């Protein structure tokens, strides 16, 4: 069986911006001879995410991330369908997902690493298993719940950076559903601002490429900021933290503005921001879903109900074809996506 796959062609360099030439499309022969426990899957959708930029370096800077190897098949979040199985937990036709799905059109995988999903959880929109009802939604929900300390009736203001991205767009909606009276998103275009306010129900949106962020933030958050869902780091986060209230909470989800730089994760703060956190007793803690696996099942059910009822609206940017993985990744790193960046591999 001839299959196409994407391998790491070259590294962008620790401080380099990734380019499509870092990725290479290959055709290989796949022997669909299965041994016990194996499953042949056809890939339906693949995900590209900011954390993958770290995996392009020889040293990812994070102990839980394994670097991609040159000329080896890349991997990440994927969803597909079982075409044949020698694994008791997987049957032909099952929809399955994995965090370490090879970037191939077909693959032989161990059934034990696959999670069987019920298409009814997403009303048949299977790409949502990579986003709103998958790891992205879990990061938004558990991040808000475990580190955000939002309570109904507390008159809290939430600010989300990277608000039109996969995680930020869901986190803001969860903040609103959980009781924040004001949800303000920071993003990088007028189109994104419009989507946040008109489609997702944010109270206001700030375009950091055009607006005077400190002034606009004060206008949008007259009572200060209580909770900050941080997807970007850098100067935007310094600006937000400077306007936070006493005993506020920063949810440290990602630092995309720093991913092309050779700095540790999480990157060091400037002195002024560090002092603000201490003086105002603001918590700022790393958040990782991996530390909350016992809560995942219930959280996925809650996300599924919200998505199916329309209380959470899902934004996606969909690109067709495995040959476009590199282009889609580089576009996402520059903010070319609204919502989750998905690559459709097959029907």
mmCIF file of C-alpha atoms in Angstrom:
data_model
loop_
_atom_site.group_PDB
_atom_site.id
_atom_site.type_symbol
_atom_site.label_atom_id
_atom_site.label_comp_id
_atom_site.label_asym_id
_atom_site.label_seq_id
_atom_site.Cartn_x
_atom_site.Cartn_y
_atom_site.Cartn_z
ATOM 1 C CA UNK A 1 0.000 0.000 0.000
ATOM 2 C CA UNK A 2 1.434 3.400 -1.046
ATOM 3 C CA UNK A 3 1.016 6.095 1.589
ATOM 4 C CA UNK A 4 2.100 9.711 1.875
ATOM 5 C CA UNK A 5 3.783 11.041 4.985
ATOM 6 C CA UNK A 6 5.399 14.255 6.229
ATOM 7 C CA UNK A 7 8.897 14.190 7.733
ATOM 8 C CA UNK A 8 11.063 16.853 9.370
ATOM 9 C CA UNK A 9 13.288 18.066 6.528
ATOM 10 C CA UNK A 10 15.312 20.629 8.495
ATOM 11 C CA UNK A 11 15.237 22.512 11.782
ATOM 12 C CA UNK A 12 14.422 26.243 11.784
ATOM 13 C CA UNK A 13 17.143 26.895 14.377
ATOM 14 C CA UNK A 14 16.386 27.766 17.978
ATOM 15 C CA UNK A 15 15.627 31.408 17.193
ATOM 16 C CA UNK A 16 14.349 30.851 13.662
ATOM 17 C CA UNK A 17 10.875 31.241 12.228
ATOM 18 C CA UNK A 18 9.585 27.941 10.786
ATOM 19 C CA UNK A 19 9.108 27.790 6.997
ATOM 20 C CA UNK A 20 7.281 25.224 4.820
ATOM 21 C CA UNK A 21 10.702 23.968 3.608
ATOM 22 C CA UNK A 22 11.302 22.547 7.107
ATOM 23 C CA UNK A 23 8.711 19.891 6.172
ATOM 24 C CA UNK A 24 9.005 17.259 3.427
ATOM 25 C CA UNK A 25 6.329 15.100 1.798
ATOM 26 C CA UNK A 26 7.340 11.516 1.015
ATOM 27 C CA UNK A 27 5.669 8.461 -0.477
ATOM 28 C CA UNK A 28 6.438 5.126 1.159
ATOM 29 C CA UNK A 29 5.204 1.542 0.986
ATOM 30 C CA UNK A 30 3.219 0.427 4.009
ATOM 31 C CA UNK A 31 2.863 -3.296 4.638
ATOM 32 C CA UNK A 32 -0.617 -3.725 6.086
ATOM 33 C CA UNK A 33 0.390 -7.067 7.683
ATOM 34 C CA UNK A 34 -0.878 -6.768 11.232
ATOM 35 C CA UNK A 35 0.517 -8.598 14.241
ATOM 36 C CA UNK A 36 -1.449 -9.078 17.476
ATOM 37 C CA UNK A 37 -2.518 -5.750 18.953
ATOM 38 C CA UNK A 38 -2.045 -3.824 15.668
ATOM 39 C CA UNK A 39 -4.605 -1.671 13.893
ATOM 40 C CA UNK A 40 -4.550 -0.246 10.354
ATOM 41 C CA UNK A 41 -6.003 3.269 10.407
ATOM 42 C CA UNK A 42 -6.900 5.747 7.691
ATOM 43 C CA UNK A 43 -6.230 9.319 8.749
ATOM 44 C CA UNK A 44 -9.193 11.721 8.578
ATOM 45 C CA UNK A 45 -7.904 14.889 10.272
ATOM 46 C CA UNK A 46 -4.603 16.124 11.709
ATOM 47 C CA UNK A 47 -3.961 19.037 14.029
ATOM 48 C CA UNK A 48 -1.117 21.571 14.101
ATOM 49 C CA UNK A 49 -0.516 23.384 17.384
ATOM 50 C CA UNK A 50 1.892 26.018 18.752
ATOM 51 C CA UNK A 51 3.663 23.594 21.145
ATOM 52 C CA UNK A 52 4.966 21.734 18.073
ATOM 53 C CA UNK A 53 7.381 24.620 17.413
ATOM 54 C CA UNK A 54 9.355 23.386 20.457
ATOM 55 C CA UNK A 55 9.495 19.883 18.962
ATOM 56 C CA UNK A 56 11.280 21.268 15.889
ATOM 57 C CA UNK A 57 14.347 22.018 18.055
ATOM 58 C CA UNK A 58 16.871 19.362 19.073
ATOM 59 C CA UNK A 59 16.162 20.404 22.659
ATOM 60 C CA UNK A 60 12.461 21.122 23.161
ATOM 61 C CA UNK A 61 13.033 23.034 26.406
ATOM 62 C CA UNK A 62 10.239 21.032 28.073
ATOM 63 C CA UNK A 63 10.801 17.662 29.722
ATOM 64 C CA UNK A 64 7.435 16.304 28.541
ATOM 65 C CA UNK A 65 8.026 17.107 24.830
ATOM 66 C CA UNK A 66 10.084 14.771 22.637
ATOM 67 C CA UNK A 67 11.916 16.427 19.724
ATOM 68 C CA UNK A 68 11.092 15.382 16.184
ATOM 69 C CA UNK A 69 14.034 13.710 14.441
ATOM 70 C CA UNK A 70 15.311 14.740 11.006
ATOM 71 C CA UNK A 71 13.874 12.671 8.135
ATOM 72 C CA UNK A 72 11.525 10.911 10.563
ATOM 73 C CA UNK A 73 7.733 11.008 10.305
ATOM 74 C CA UNK A 74 6.214 13.812 12.386
ATOM 75 C CA UNK A 75 3.250 13.266 14.688
ATOM 76 C CA UNK A 76 0.638 15.042 16.788
ATOM 77 C CA UNK A 77 -3.090 15.061 17.424
ATOM 78 C CA UNK A 78 -5.010 13.011 14.882
ATOM 79 C CA UNK A 79 -8.335 11.312 14.296
ATOM 80 C CA UNK A 80 -9.048 8.473 11.908
ATOM 81 C CA UNK A 81 -11.022 5.354 11.147
ATOM 82 C CA UNK A 82 -10.012 1.733 11.746
ATOM 83 C CA UNK A 83 -9.773 -0.158 8.442
ATOM 84 C CA UNK A 84 -8.610 -3.490 9.888
ATOM 85 C CA UNK A 85 -7.750 -4.678 13.367
ATOM 86 C CA UNK A 86 -5.997 -7.406 15.311
ATOM 87 C CA UNK A 87 -6.711 -5.653 18.588
ATOM 88 C CA UNK A 88 -9.595 -6.684 20.837
ATOM 89 C CA UNK A 89 -10.491 -3.092 21.760
ATOM 90 C CA UNK A 90 -10.736 -1.799 18.149
ATOM 91 C CA UNK A 91 -13.092 -2.912 15.381
ATOM 92 C CA UNK A 92 -13.308 -1.999 11.709
ATOM 93 C CA UNK A 93 -15.164 1.304 11.313
ATOM 94 C CA UNK A 94 -14.325 2.628 14.801
ATOM 95 C CA UNK A 95 -13.419 6.311 15.058
ATOM 96 C CA UNK A 96 -10.180 6.615 17.032
ATOM 97 C CA UNK A 97 -7.869 9.399 18.153
ATOM 98 C CA UNK A 98 -4.350 9.774 19.553
ATOM 99 C CA UNK A 99 -2.002 12.554 20.719
ATOM 100 C CA UNK A 100 0.817 10.890 18.739
ATOM 101 C CA UNK A 101 -0.815 10.233 15.397
ATOM 102 C CA UNK A 102 1.764 9.896 12.593
ATOM 103 C CA UNK A 103 1.469 12.454 9.796
ATOM 104 C CA UNK A 104 0.608 9.739 7.260
ATOM 105 C CA UNK A 105 -2.426 9.042 5.085
ATOM 106 C CA UNK A 106 -2.587 5.478 6.511
ATOM 107 C CA UNK A 107 -0.681 3.996 9.435
ATOM 108 C CA UNK A 108 -0.290 0.795 11.402
ATOM 109 C CA UNK A 109 -0.603 1.662 15.105
ATOM 110 C CA UNK A 110 -0.872 -0.234 18.359
ATOM 111 C CA UNK A 111 -4.527 -0.383 19.392
ATOM 112 C CA UNK A 112 -3.461 0.309 22.980
ATOM 113 C CA UNK A 113 -2.429 3.905 22.121
ATOM 114 C CA UNK A 114 -5.732 4.716 20.439
ATOM 115 C CA UNK A 115 -8.769 6.146 22.150
ATOM 116 C CA UNK A 116 -12.116 5.101 20.719
ATOM 117 C CA UNK A 117 -14.502 8.047 20.333
ATOM 118 C CA UNK A 118 -18.263 8.198 19.935
ATOM 119 C CA UNK A 119 -19.149 10.377 16.894
ATOM 120 C CA UNK A 120 -22.411 11.379 18.633
ATOM 121 C CA UNK A 121 -20.356 13.415 21.139
ATOM 122 C CA UNK A 122 -19.626 15.880 18.330
ATOM 123 C CA UNK A 123 -22.748 15.381 16.181
ATOM 124 C CA UNK A 124 -20.523 13.684 13.586
ATOM 125 C CA UNK A 125 -18.107 16.637 13.219
ATOM 126 C CA UNK A 126 -15.075 14.457 13.863
ATOM 127 C CA UNK A 127 -12.466 17.235 13.648
ATOM 128 C CA UNK A 128 -13.899 18.596 16.932
ATOM 129 C CA UNK A 129 -12.157 15.669 18.689
ATOM 130 C CA UNK A 130 -8.892 17.523 17.961
ATOM 131 C CA UNK A 131 -10.240 20.832 19.240
ATOM 132 C CA UNK A 132 -13.284 21.765 21.272
ATOM 133 C CA UNK A 133 -14.043 18.209 22.456
ATOM 134 C CA UNK A 134 -10.400 17.146 22.653
ATOM 135 C CA UNK A 135 -7.122 18.308 24.131
ATOM 136 C CA UNK A 136 -7.764 21.967 23.209
ATOM 137 C CA UNK A 137 -11.145 22.107 24.918
ATOM 138 C CA UNK A 138 -9.738 20.230 27.915
ATOM 139 C CA UNK A 139 -6.907 22.751 28.235
ATOM 140 C CA UNK A 140 -9.393 25.620 28.163
ATOM 141 C CA UNK A 141 -11.903 24.034 30.577
ATOM 142 C CA UNK A 142 -9.511 22.536 33.111
ATOM 143 C CA UNK A 143 -7.254 25.592 32.938
ATOM 144 C CA UNK A 144 -10.163 27.893 33.763
ATOM 145 C CA UNK A 145 -11.527 25.593 36.481
ATOM 146 C CA UNK A 146 -8.271 24.581 38.169
ATOM 147 C CA UNK A 147 -6.368 27.869 37.975
ATOM 148 C CA UNK A 148 -8.924 30.583 37.161
ATOM 149 C CA UNK A 149 -11.045 30.458 40.342
ATOM 150 C CA UNK A 150 -14.091 31.922 38.627
ATOM 151 C CA UNK A 151 -17.243 32.023 40.720
ATOM 152 C CA UNK A 152 -20.733 33.149 39.757
ATOM 153 C CA UNK A 153 -21.813 36.429 41.311
ATOM 154 C CA UNK A 154 -18.225 37.552 41.994
ATOM 155 C CA UNK A 155 -18.369 40.224 39.267
ATOM 156 C CA UNK A 156 -15.093 39.014 37.692
ATOM 157 C CA UNK A 157 -13.406 40.279 34.537
ATOM 158 C CA UNK A 158 -11.521 37.791 32.344
ATOM 159 C CA UNK A 159 -8.942 38.706 29.707
ATOM 160 C CA UNK A 160 -7.792 36.133 27.143
ATOM 161 C CA UNK A 161 -4.731 36.633 24.913
ATOM 162 C CA UNK A 162 -4.464 34.664 21.686
ATOM 163 C CA UNK A 163 -8.237 34.853 22.006
ATOM 164 C CA UNK A 164 -9.094 33.865 18.436
ATOM 165 C CA UNK A 165 -6.858 30.791 18.557
ATOM 166 C CA UNK A 166 -7.985 27.231 19.226
ATOM 167 C CA UNK A 167 -7.682 27.380 23.005
ATOM 168 C CA UNK A 168 -8.372 31.059 23.672
ATOM 169 C CA UNK A 169 -11.629 31.063 21.705
ATOM 170 C CA UNK A 170 -12.979 28.263 23.923
ATOM 171 C CA UNK A 171 -11.518 29.595 27.203
ATOM 172 C CA UNK A 172 -13.309 32.918 26.783
ATOM 173 C CA UNK A 173 -16.660 31.220 26.206
ATOM 174 C CA UNK A 174 -16.143 28.976 29.252
ATOM 175 C CA UNK A 175 -15.325 32.044 31.365
ATOM 176 C CA UNK A 176 -18.626 33.586 30.284
ATOM 177 C CA UNK A 177 -20.562 30.361 30.963
ATOM 178 C CA UNK A 178 -18.908 29.970 34.374
ATOM 179 C CA UNK A 179 -19.924 33.452 35.480
ATOM 180 C CA UNK A 180 -17.454 36.145 34.394
ATOM 181 C CA UNK A 181 -19.394 39.371 33.829
ATOM 182 C CA UNK A 182 -16.839 40.711 31.365
ATOM 183 C CA UNK A 183 -14.729 38.730 28.881
ATOM 184 C CA UNK A 184 -12.211 40.648 26.793
ATOM 185 C CA UNK A 185 -10.153 39.017 24.038
ATOM 186 C CA UNK A 186 -6.831 40.196 22.612
ATOM 187 C CA UNK A 187 -6.041 39.113 19.044
ATOM 188 C CA UNK A 188 -4.293 40.257 15.876
ATOM 189 C CA UNK A 189 -6.852 41.384 13.281
ATOM 190 C CA UNK A 190 -10.165 43.196 12.855
ATOM 191 C CA UNK A 191 -11.681 40.021 11.409
ATOM 192 C CA UNK A 192 -10.743 38.121 14.571
ATOM 193 C CA UNK A 193 -12.101 40.895 16.817
ATOM 194 C CA UNK A 194 -15.409 40.727 14.955
ATOM 195 C CA UNK A 195 -15.589 36.928 15.321
ATOM 196 C CA UNK A 196 -14.932 37.123 19.083
ATOM 197 C CA UNK A 197 -17.675 39.656 19.778
ATOM 198 C CA UNK A 198 -20.292 38.712 17.173
ATOM 199 C CA UNK A 199 -19.894 34.914 17.020
ATOM 200 C CA UNK A 200 -18.474 33.905 20.405
ATOM 201 C CA UNK A 201 -20.116 36.408 22.762
ATOM 202 C CA UNK A 202 -17.003 38.156 24.106
ATOM 203 C CA UNK A 203 -17.817 41.537 25.672
ATOM 204 C CA UNK A 204 -15.045 43.282 23.731
ATOM 205 C CA UNK A 205 -11.950 42.573 21.643
ATOM 206 C CA UNK A 206 -8.640 44.379 21.250
ATOM 207 C CA UNK A 207 -6.491 44.257 18.097
ATOM 208 C CA UNK A 208 -2.934 44.417 19.429
ATOM 209 C CA UNK A 209 -1.559 45.228 15.950
ATOM 210 C CA UNK A 210 -3.660 48.422 15.698
ATOM 211 C CA UNK A 211 -4.987 49.478 19.088
ATOM 212 C CA UNK A 212 -3.165 51.156 21.965
ATOM 213 C CA UNK A 213 -3.440 48.055 24.158
ATOM 214 C CA UNK A 214 -3.009 49.630 27.663
ATOM 215 C CA UNK A 215 -5.600 52.350 26.952
ATOM 216 C CA UNK A 216 -8.102 50.036 25.271
ATOM 217 C CA UNK A 217 -7.670 47.497 28.079
ATOM 218 C CA UNK A 218 -8.501 50.159 30.705
ATOM 219 C CA UNK A 219 -11.582 51.188 28.696
ATOM 220 C CA UNK A 220 -12.787 47.572 28.329
ATOM 221 C CA UNK A 221 -11.975 46.581 31.947
ATOM 222 C CA UNK A 222 -13.024 49.550 34.108
ATOM 223 C CA UNK A 223 -13.008 47.386 37.264
ATOM 224 C CA UNK A 224 -9.547 45.940 36.553
ATOM 225 C CA UNK A 225 -8.753 42.346 35.601
ATOM 226 C CA UNK A 226 -9.321 39.363 37.888
ATOM 227 C CA UNK A 227 -8.413 36.406 35.670
ATOM 228 C CA UNK A 228 -5.986 36.297 32.739
ATOM 229 C CA UNK A 229 -5.842 33.289 30.394
ATOM 230 C CA UNK A 230 -2.386 33.703 28.887
ATOM 231 C CA UNK A 231 -1.667 32.095 25.519
ATOM 232 C CA UNK A 232 1.028 34.464 24.316
ATOM 233 C CA UNK A 233 3.435 35.774 26.983
ATOM 234 C CA UNK A 234 5.767 38.640 26.149
ATOM 235 C CA UNK A 235 4.845 42.327 26.191
ATOM 236 C CA UNK A 236 1.083 41.748 25.852
ATOM 237 C CA UNK A 237 1.111 39.750 29.072
ATOM 238 C CA UNK A 238 3.176 42.418 30.849
ATOM 239 C CA UNK A 239 0.497 44.966 29.866
ATOM 240 C CA UNK A 240 -2.380 42.782 31.107
ATOM 241 C CA UNK A 241 -0.707 41.847 34.404
ATOM 242 C CA UNK A 242 -0.009 45.532 35.132
ATOM 243 C CA UNK A 243 -3.797 46.128 35.208
ATOM 244 C CA UNK A 244 -4.721 43.100 37.303
ATOM 245 C CA UNK A 245 -6.482 43.345 40.664
ATOM 246 C CA UNK A 246 -5.147 42.106 43.992
ATOM 247 C CA UNK A 247 -5.332 38.315 44.412
ATOM 248 C CA UNK A 248 -5.916 37.807 40.681
ATOM 249 C CA UNK A 249 -5.050 34.652 38.775
ATOM 250 C CA UNK A 250 -2.935 34.139 35.654
ATOM 251 C CA UNK A 251 -3.563 30.852 33.845
ATOM 252 C CA UNK A 252 -0.297 30.091 32.075
ATOM 253 C CA UNK A 253 -1.407 28.121 29.041
ATOM 254 C CA UNK A 254 1.129 29.016 26.340
ATOM 255 C CA UNK A 255 3.739 31.572 25.331
ATOM 256 C CA UNK A 256 3.547 31.615 21.529
ATOM 257 C CA UNK A 257 5.270 35.011 21.254
ATOM 258 C CA UNK A 258 8.388 33.373 22.731
ATOM 259 C CA UNK A 259 8.402 30.008 20.905
ATOM 260 C CA UNK A 260 10.828 31.101 18.168
ATOM 261 C CA UNK A 261 13.323 32.320 20.791
ATOM 262 C CA UNK A 262 15.907 30.339 22.695
ATOM 263 C CA UNK A 263 14.494 30.856 26.201
ATOM 264 C CA UNK A 264 13.356 28.350 28.847
ATOM 265 C CA UNK A 265 9.668 27.553 29.352
ATOM 266 C CA UNK A 266 7.964 29.381 30.903
ATOM 267 C CA UNK A 267 10.119 32.323 29.742
ATOM 268 C CA UNK A 268 11.495 34.672 32.423
ATOM 269 C CA UNK A 269 9.433 37.750 33.314
ATOM 270 C CA UNK A 270 10.645 41.313 33.275
ATOM 271 C CA UNK A 271 11.346 42.686 36.791
ATOM 272 C CA UNK A 272 8.367 45.041 36.778
ATOM 273 C CA UNK A 273 5.889 42.227 36.038
ATOM 274 C CA UNK A 274 7.515 39.998 38.635
ATOM 275 C CA UNK A 275 7.108 42.753 41.243
ATOM 276 C CA UNK A 276 3.446 43.299 40.303
ATOM 277 C CA UNK A 277 2.701 39.600 40.815
ATOM 278 C CA UNK A 278 4.339 39.622 44.250
ATOM 279 C CA UNK A 279 2.945 42.947 45.429
ATOM 280 C CA UNK A 280 -0.623 42.124 44.388
ATOM 281 C CA UNK A 281 -0.494 38.437 45.421
ATOM 282 C CA UNK A 282 -1.380 37.313 41.897
ATOM 283 C CA UNK A 283 -0.975 33.582 41.229
ATOM 284 C CA UNK A 284 0.734 32.579 37.967
ATOM 285 C CA UNK A 285 1.098 28.851 37.543
ATOM 286 C CA UNK A 286 1.879 26.577 34.645
ATOM 287 C CA UNK A 287 -1.068 24.528 33.556
ATOM 288 C CA UNK A 288 -0.931 21.122 31.858
ATOM 289 C CA UNK A 289 -3.846 18.770 31.184
ATOM 290 C CA UNK A 290 -1.523 15.798 31.807
ATOM 291 C CA UNK A 291 -1.684 16.591 35.537
ATOM 292 C CA UNK A 292 -5.482 16.259 35.630
ATOM 293 C CA UNK A 293 -6.150 12.992 33.790
ATOM 294 C CA UNK A 294 -8.681 11.869 36.416
ATOM 295 C CA UNK A 295 -10.937 14.789 35.427
ATOM 296 C CA UNK A 296 -10.712 14.321 31.671
ATOM 297 C CA UNK A 297 -13.729 12.067 31.086
ATOM 298 C CA UNK A 298 -16.204 14.306 32.930
ATOM 299 C CA UNK A 299 -14.715 17.395 31.294
ATOM 300 C CA UNK A 300 -15.104 15.922 27.776
ATOM 301 C CA UNK A 301 -18.762 15.150 28.517
ATOM 302 C CA UNK A 302 -19.354 18.733 29.649
ATOM 303 C CA UNK A 303 -17.613 20.136 26.554
ATOM 304 C CA UNK A 304 -19.637 17.817 24.320
ATOM 305 C CA UNK A 305 -22.924 19.001 25.868
ATOM 306 C CA UNK A 306 -21.964 22.664 25.503
ATOM 307 C CA UNK A 307 -20.926 22.214 21.872
ATOM 308 C CA UNK A 308 -24.009 20.176 20.925
ATOM 309 C CA UNK A 309 -26.355 22.670 22.599
ATOM 310 C CA UNK A 310 -24.652 25.594 20.864
ATOM 311 C CA UNK A 311 -23.554 27.207 24.149
ATOM 312 C CA UNK A 312 -19.969 26.890 22.929
ATOM 313 C CA UNK A 313 -19.451 27.831 19.303
ATOM 314 C CA UNK A 314 -16.517 26.212 17.532
ATOM 315 C CA UNK A 315 -14.311 28.076 15.066
ATOM 316 C CA UNK A 316 -12.049 26.117 12.714
ATOM 317 C CA UNK A 317 -9.659 26.931 9.882
ATOM 318 C CA UNK A 318 -9.628 23.905 7.602
ATOM 319 C CA UNK A 319 -6.971 23.124 4.973
ATOM 320 C CA UNK A 320 -7.183 20.125 2.634
ATOM 321 C CA UNK A 321 -4.417 17.627 1.922
ATOM 322 C CA UNK A 322 -1.437 16.158 3.760
ATOM 323 C CA UNK A 323 0.855 18.049 1.349
ATOM 324 C CA UNK A 324 -0.238 21.274 3.096
ATOM 325 C CA UNK A 325 0.811 20.323 6.656
ATOM 326 C CA UNK A 326 3.893 22.575 6.594
ATOM 327 C CA UNK A 327 2.062 25.534 5.070
ATOM 328 C CA UNK A 328 -0.769 25.180 7.616
ATOM 329 C CA UNK A 329 1.693 24.956 10.524
ATOM 330 C CA UNK A 330 3.614 28.078 9.473
ATOM 331 C CA UNK A 331 0.382 30.008 8.893
ATOM 332 C CA UNK A 332 -0.886 29.040 12.361
ATOM 333 C CA UNK A 333 2.363 30.186 13.990
ATOM 334 C CA UNK A 334 1.849 33.621 12.393
ATOM 335 C CA UNK A 335 -1.807 33.817 13.456
ATOM 336 C CA UNK A 336 -3.292 32.963 10.064
ATOM 337 C CA UNK A 337 -5.975 30.779 11.653
ATOM 338 C CA UNK A 338 -9.225 31.671 13.378
ATOM 339 C CA UNK A 339 -10.015 28.949 15.892
ATOM 340 C CA UNK A 340 -8.446 25.522 15.548
ATOM 341 C CA UNK A 341 -6.121 24.882 12.597
ATOM 342 C CA UNK A 342 -7.102 21.516 11.088
ATOM 343 C CA UNK A 343 -5.821 19.640 8.057
ATOM 344 C CA UNK A 344 -8.333 17.337 6.394
ATOM 345 C CA UNK A 345 -6.544 14.248 5.068
ATOM 346 C CA UNK A 346 -9.424 12.114 3.772
ATOM 347 C CA UNK A 347 -13.215 11.860 3.743
#
